[in-house]
Short mmCIF file of C-alpha atoms in Angstrom, two decimals:
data_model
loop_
_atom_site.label_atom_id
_atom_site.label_comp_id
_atom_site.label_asym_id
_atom_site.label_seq_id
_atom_site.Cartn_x
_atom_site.Cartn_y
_atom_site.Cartn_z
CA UNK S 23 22.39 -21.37 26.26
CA UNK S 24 23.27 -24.07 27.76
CA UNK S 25 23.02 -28.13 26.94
CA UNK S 26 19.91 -28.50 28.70
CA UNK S 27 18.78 -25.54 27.08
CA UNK S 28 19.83 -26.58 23.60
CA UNK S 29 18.07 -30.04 23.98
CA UNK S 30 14.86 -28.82 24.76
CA UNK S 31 14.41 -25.87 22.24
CA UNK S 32 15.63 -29.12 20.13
CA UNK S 33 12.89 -31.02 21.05
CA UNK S 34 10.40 -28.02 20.98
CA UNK S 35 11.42 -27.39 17.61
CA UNK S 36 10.39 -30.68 16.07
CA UNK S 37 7.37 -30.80 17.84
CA UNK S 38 6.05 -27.64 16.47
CA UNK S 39 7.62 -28.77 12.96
CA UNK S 40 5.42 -31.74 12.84
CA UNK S 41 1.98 -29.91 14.40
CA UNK S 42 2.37 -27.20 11.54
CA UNK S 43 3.42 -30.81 9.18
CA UNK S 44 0.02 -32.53 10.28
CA UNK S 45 -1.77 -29.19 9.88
CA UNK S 46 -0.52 -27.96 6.41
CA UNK S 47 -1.98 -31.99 5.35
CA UNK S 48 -4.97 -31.48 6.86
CA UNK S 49 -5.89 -28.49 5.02
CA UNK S 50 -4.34 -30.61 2.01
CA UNK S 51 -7.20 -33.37 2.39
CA UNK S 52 -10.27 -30.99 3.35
CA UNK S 53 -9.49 -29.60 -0.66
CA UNK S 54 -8.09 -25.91 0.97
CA UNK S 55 -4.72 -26.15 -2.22
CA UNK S 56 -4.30 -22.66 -1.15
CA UNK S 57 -3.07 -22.51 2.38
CA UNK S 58 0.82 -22.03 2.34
CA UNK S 59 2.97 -22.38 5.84
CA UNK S 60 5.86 -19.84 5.59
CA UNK S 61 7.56 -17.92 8.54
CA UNK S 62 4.25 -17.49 9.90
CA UNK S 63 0.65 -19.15 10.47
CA UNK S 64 -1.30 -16.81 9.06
CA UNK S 65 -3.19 -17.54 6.44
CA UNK S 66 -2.66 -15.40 3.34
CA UNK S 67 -5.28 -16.96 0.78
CA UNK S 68 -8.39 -17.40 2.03
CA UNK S 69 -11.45 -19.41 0.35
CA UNK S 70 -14.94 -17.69 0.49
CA UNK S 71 -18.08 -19.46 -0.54
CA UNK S 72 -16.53 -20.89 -3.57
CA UNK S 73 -14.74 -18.14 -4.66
CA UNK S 74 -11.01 -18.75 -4.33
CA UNK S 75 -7.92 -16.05 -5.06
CA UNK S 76 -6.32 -16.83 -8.77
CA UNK S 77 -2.53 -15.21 -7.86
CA UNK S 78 0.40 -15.28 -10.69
CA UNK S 79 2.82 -17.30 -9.75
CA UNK S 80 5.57 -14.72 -9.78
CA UNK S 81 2.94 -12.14 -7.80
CA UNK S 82 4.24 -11.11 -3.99
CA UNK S 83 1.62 -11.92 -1.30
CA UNK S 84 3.42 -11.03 2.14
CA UNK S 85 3.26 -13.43 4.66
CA UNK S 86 0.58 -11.33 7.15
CA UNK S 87 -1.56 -10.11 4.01
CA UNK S 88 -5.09 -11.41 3.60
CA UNK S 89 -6.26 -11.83 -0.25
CA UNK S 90 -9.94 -13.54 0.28
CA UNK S 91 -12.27 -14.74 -1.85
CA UNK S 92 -13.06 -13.70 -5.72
CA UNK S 93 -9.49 -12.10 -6.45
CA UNK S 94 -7.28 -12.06 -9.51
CA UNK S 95 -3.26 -10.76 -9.28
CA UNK S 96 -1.80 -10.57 -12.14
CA UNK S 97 1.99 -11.06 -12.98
CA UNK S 98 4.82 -9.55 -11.15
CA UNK S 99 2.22 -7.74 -8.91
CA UNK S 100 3.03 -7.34 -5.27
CA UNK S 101 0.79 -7.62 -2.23
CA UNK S 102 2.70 -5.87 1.02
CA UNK S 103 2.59 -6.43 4.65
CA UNK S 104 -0.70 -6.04 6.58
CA UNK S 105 -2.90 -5.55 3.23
CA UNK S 106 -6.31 -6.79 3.77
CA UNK S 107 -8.16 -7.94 0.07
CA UNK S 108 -11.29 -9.08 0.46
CA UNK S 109 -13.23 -10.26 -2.32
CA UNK S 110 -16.52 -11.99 -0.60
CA UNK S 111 -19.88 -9.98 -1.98
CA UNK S 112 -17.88 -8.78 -5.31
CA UNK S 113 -14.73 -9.16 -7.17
CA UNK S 114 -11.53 -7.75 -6.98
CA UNK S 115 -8.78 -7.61 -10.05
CA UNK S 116 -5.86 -6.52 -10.27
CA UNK S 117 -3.54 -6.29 -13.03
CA UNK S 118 0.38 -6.59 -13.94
CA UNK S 119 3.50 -5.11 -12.21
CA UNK S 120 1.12 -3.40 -9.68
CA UNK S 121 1.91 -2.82 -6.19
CA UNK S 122 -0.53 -2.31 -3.11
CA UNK S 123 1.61 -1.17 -0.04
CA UNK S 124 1.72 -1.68 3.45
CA UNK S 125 -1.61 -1.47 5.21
CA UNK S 126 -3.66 -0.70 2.28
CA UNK S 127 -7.40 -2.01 2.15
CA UNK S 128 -9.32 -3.06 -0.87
CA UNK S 129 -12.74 -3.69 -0.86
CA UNK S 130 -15.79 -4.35 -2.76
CA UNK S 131 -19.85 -3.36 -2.99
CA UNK S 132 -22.58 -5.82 -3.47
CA UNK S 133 -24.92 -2.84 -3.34
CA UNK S 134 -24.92 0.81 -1.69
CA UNK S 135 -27.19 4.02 -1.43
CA UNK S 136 -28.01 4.11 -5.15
CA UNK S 137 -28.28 0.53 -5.35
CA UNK S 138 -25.38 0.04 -7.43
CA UNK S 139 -23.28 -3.16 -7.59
CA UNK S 140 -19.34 -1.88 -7.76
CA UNK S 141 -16.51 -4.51 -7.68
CA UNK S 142 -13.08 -2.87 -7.32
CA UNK S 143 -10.88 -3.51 -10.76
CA UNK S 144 -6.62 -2.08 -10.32
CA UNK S 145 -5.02 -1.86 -14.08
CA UNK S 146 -1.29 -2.56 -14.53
CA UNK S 147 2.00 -0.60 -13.11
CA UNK S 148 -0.34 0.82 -10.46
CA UNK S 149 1.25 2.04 -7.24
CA UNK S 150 -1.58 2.41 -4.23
CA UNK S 151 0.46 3.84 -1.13
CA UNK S 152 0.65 2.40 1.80
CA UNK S 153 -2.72 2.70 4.40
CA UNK S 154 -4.47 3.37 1.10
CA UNK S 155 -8.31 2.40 0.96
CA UNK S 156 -9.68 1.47 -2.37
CA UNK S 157 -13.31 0.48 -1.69
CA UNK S 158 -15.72 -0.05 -5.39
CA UNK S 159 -13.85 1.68 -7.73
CA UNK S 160 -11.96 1.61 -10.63
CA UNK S 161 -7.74 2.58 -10.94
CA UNK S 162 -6.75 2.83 -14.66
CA UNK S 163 -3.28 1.44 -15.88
CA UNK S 164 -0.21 3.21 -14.48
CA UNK S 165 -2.37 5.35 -12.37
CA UNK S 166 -0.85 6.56 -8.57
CA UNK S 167 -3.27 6.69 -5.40
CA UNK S 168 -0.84 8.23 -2.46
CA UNK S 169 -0.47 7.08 1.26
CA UNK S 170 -3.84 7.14 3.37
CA UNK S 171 -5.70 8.37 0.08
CA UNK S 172 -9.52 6.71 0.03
CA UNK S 173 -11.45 5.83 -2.72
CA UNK S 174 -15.22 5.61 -2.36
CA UNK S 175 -17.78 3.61 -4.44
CA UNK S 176 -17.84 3.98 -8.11
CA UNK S 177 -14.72 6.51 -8.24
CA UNK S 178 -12.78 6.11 -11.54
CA UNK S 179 -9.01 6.87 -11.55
CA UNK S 180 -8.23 7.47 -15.10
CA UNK S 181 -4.90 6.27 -16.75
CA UNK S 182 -1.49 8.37 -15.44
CA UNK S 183 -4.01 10.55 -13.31
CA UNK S 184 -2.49 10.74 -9.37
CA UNK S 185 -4.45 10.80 -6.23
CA UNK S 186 -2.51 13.17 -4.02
CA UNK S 187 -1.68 11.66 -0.07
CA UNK S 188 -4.72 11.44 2.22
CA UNK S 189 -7.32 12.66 -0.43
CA UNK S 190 -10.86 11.94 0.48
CA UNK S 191 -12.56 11.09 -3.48
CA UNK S 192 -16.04 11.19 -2.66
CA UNK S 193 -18.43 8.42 -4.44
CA UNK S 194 -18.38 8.19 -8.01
CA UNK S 195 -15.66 11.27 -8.85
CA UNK S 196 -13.85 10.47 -12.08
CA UNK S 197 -10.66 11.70 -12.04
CA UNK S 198 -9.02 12.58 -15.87
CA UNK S 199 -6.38 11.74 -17.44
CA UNK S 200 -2.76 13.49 -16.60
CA UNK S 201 -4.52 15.46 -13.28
CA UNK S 202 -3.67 15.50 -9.64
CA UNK S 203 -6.36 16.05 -7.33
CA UNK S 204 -6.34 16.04 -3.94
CA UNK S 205 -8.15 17.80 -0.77
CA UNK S 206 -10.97 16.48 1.61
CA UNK S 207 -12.82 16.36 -0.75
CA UNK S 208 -11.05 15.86 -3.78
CA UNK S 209 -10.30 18.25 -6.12
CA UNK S 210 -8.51 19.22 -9.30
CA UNK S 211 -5.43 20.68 -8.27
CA UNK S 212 -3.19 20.77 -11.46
CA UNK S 213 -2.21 18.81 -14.20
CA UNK S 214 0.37 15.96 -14.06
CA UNK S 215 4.03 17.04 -14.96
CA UNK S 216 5.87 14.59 -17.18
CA UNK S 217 8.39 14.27 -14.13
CA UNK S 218 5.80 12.99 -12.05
CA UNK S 219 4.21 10.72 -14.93
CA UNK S 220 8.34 9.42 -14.75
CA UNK S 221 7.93 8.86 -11.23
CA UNK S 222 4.98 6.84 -11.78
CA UNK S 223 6.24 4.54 -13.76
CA UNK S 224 9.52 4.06 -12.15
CA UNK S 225 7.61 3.69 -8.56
CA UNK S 226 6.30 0.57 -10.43
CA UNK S 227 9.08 -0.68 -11.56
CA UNK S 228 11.34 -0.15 -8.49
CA UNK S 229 8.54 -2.26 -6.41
CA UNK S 230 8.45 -4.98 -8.79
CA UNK S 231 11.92 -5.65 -8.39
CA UNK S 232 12.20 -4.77 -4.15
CA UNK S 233 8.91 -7.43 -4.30
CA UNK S 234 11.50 -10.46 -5.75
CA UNK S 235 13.80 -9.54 -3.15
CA UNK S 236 11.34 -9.85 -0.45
CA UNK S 237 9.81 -13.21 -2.23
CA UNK S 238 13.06 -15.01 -2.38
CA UNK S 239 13.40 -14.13 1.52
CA UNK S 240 10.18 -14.87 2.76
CA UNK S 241 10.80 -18.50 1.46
CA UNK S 242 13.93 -18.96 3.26
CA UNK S 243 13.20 -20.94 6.60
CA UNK S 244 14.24 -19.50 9.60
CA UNK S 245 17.80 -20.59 10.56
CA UNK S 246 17.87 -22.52 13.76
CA UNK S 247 21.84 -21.19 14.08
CA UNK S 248 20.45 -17.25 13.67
CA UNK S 249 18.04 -17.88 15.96
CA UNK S 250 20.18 -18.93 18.82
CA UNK S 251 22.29 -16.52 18.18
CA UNK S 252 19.38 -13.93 18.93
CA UNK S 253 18.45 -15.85 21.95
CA UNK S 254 22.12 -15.29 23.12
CA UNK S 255 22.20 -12.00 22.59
CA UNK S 256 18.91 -11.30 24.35
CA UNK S 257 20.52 -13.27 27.39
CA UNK S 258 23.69 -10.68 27.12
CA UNK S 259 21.68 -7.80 27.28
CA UNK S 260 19.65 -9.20 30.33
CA UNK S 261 23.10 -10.00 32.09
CA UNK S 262 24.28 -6.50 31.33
CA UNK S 263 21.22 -4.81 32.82
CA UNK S 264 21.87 -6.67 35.74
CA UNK S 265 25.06 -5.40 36.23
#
């Protein structure tokens, strides 16, 4: 890059710094506390109604999460990339040292068939796989819901019980204590071994800890030296294609 080139991504750079300055006080004086400006503009607590999210302050929210409305995280939980919470006709709580992976959906029911009112309530040490959908139900503490599993209105997960990958648990299932079930629908398939009730618990733990990592880095700005140096190597790749 070249002087020219330097002085006006320069220039462009402090321009954008102070829109995304003006815009961060605007939603400062219009009483929005809960908009946060990190490597991105998306905004990862959302107001609805008056129902605001209540997150620990040691909780992971990725930066292109959405957490909306009546939601509670509890300590050392983490919220991963493209997770979509919304609390806006019901509640949503979740408890300690839980994690709710990539692409995963929560939801909530004001009312359904029956007529029954089912907000969706996550105990502690809970691991929900990624492109999970949790939608009116309830996940007991140190439970395990597996990738692409989906939970349907009034379905209770009951403590150390596992919800096997992609397992359809059809409306108001309850799902005991120690068992794996899985299937389209769900099923009983066996009981839990105490290796997997291991793996449960260390699956929490490990995501706790890989959540702090990703925390601490998310609120690192983005280096102005790095990203030249990615512009620059873009620029050597183009030159080399040309050749």
């Amino acid at each position: 890059m070249g002087t020219l080139g330097r002085a006006a991504y320069t220039v462009g750079f402090w321009i954008r710094e102070t829109g995304q300055a003006m815009d961060r006080l605007g939603s400062r004086l219009q009483g929005n506390n809960f908009f946060k400006q990190q490597l991105s503009r998306h905004r990862t607590l959302m107001n609805v109604y008056d129902k605001a999210p209540v997150v620990a302050k040691d909780a992971f929210v990725a930066p292109s999460a959405s957490v909306i409305g009546d939601i509670q995280v509890g300590a050392g939980s983490s919220i991963w990339y493209g997770c979509v919470l919304r609390g806006d006709v019901n509640s949503i709580s979740i408890g300690s040292g839980t994690n709710i992976q990539d692409h995963s959906l929560v939801h909530v029911a004001k009312s359904n068939l029956p007529g029954k009112v089912h907000p969706t309530v996550i105990g502690d040490n809970v691991t929900v796989g990624h492109s999970a959908i949790l939608h009116g139900c309830t996940v007991e503490d140190e439970a395990f819901v597996g990738m692409k599993a989906t939970l349907l209105d009034g379905v209770v997960v009951e403590k150390h019980a596992m919800v096997a990958a992609g397992a359809l648990v059809r409306q108001d299932t309850r799902i005991p204590s120690c068992e794996v079930w899985g299937g389209n629908p769900a099923k009983f398939l066996r009981k839990l071994t105490d290796k997997e009730r291991a793996f449960i618990a260390e699956s929490a733990a490990n995501y706790k800890s890989l959540a702090q990592v990703h925390a601490t880095q998310n609120a690192e700005p983005l280096d102005q030296t790095d990203f030249l140096k990615v512009l620059q190597k873009k620029a050597n790749e183009a030159k080399t294609l040309i050749q």
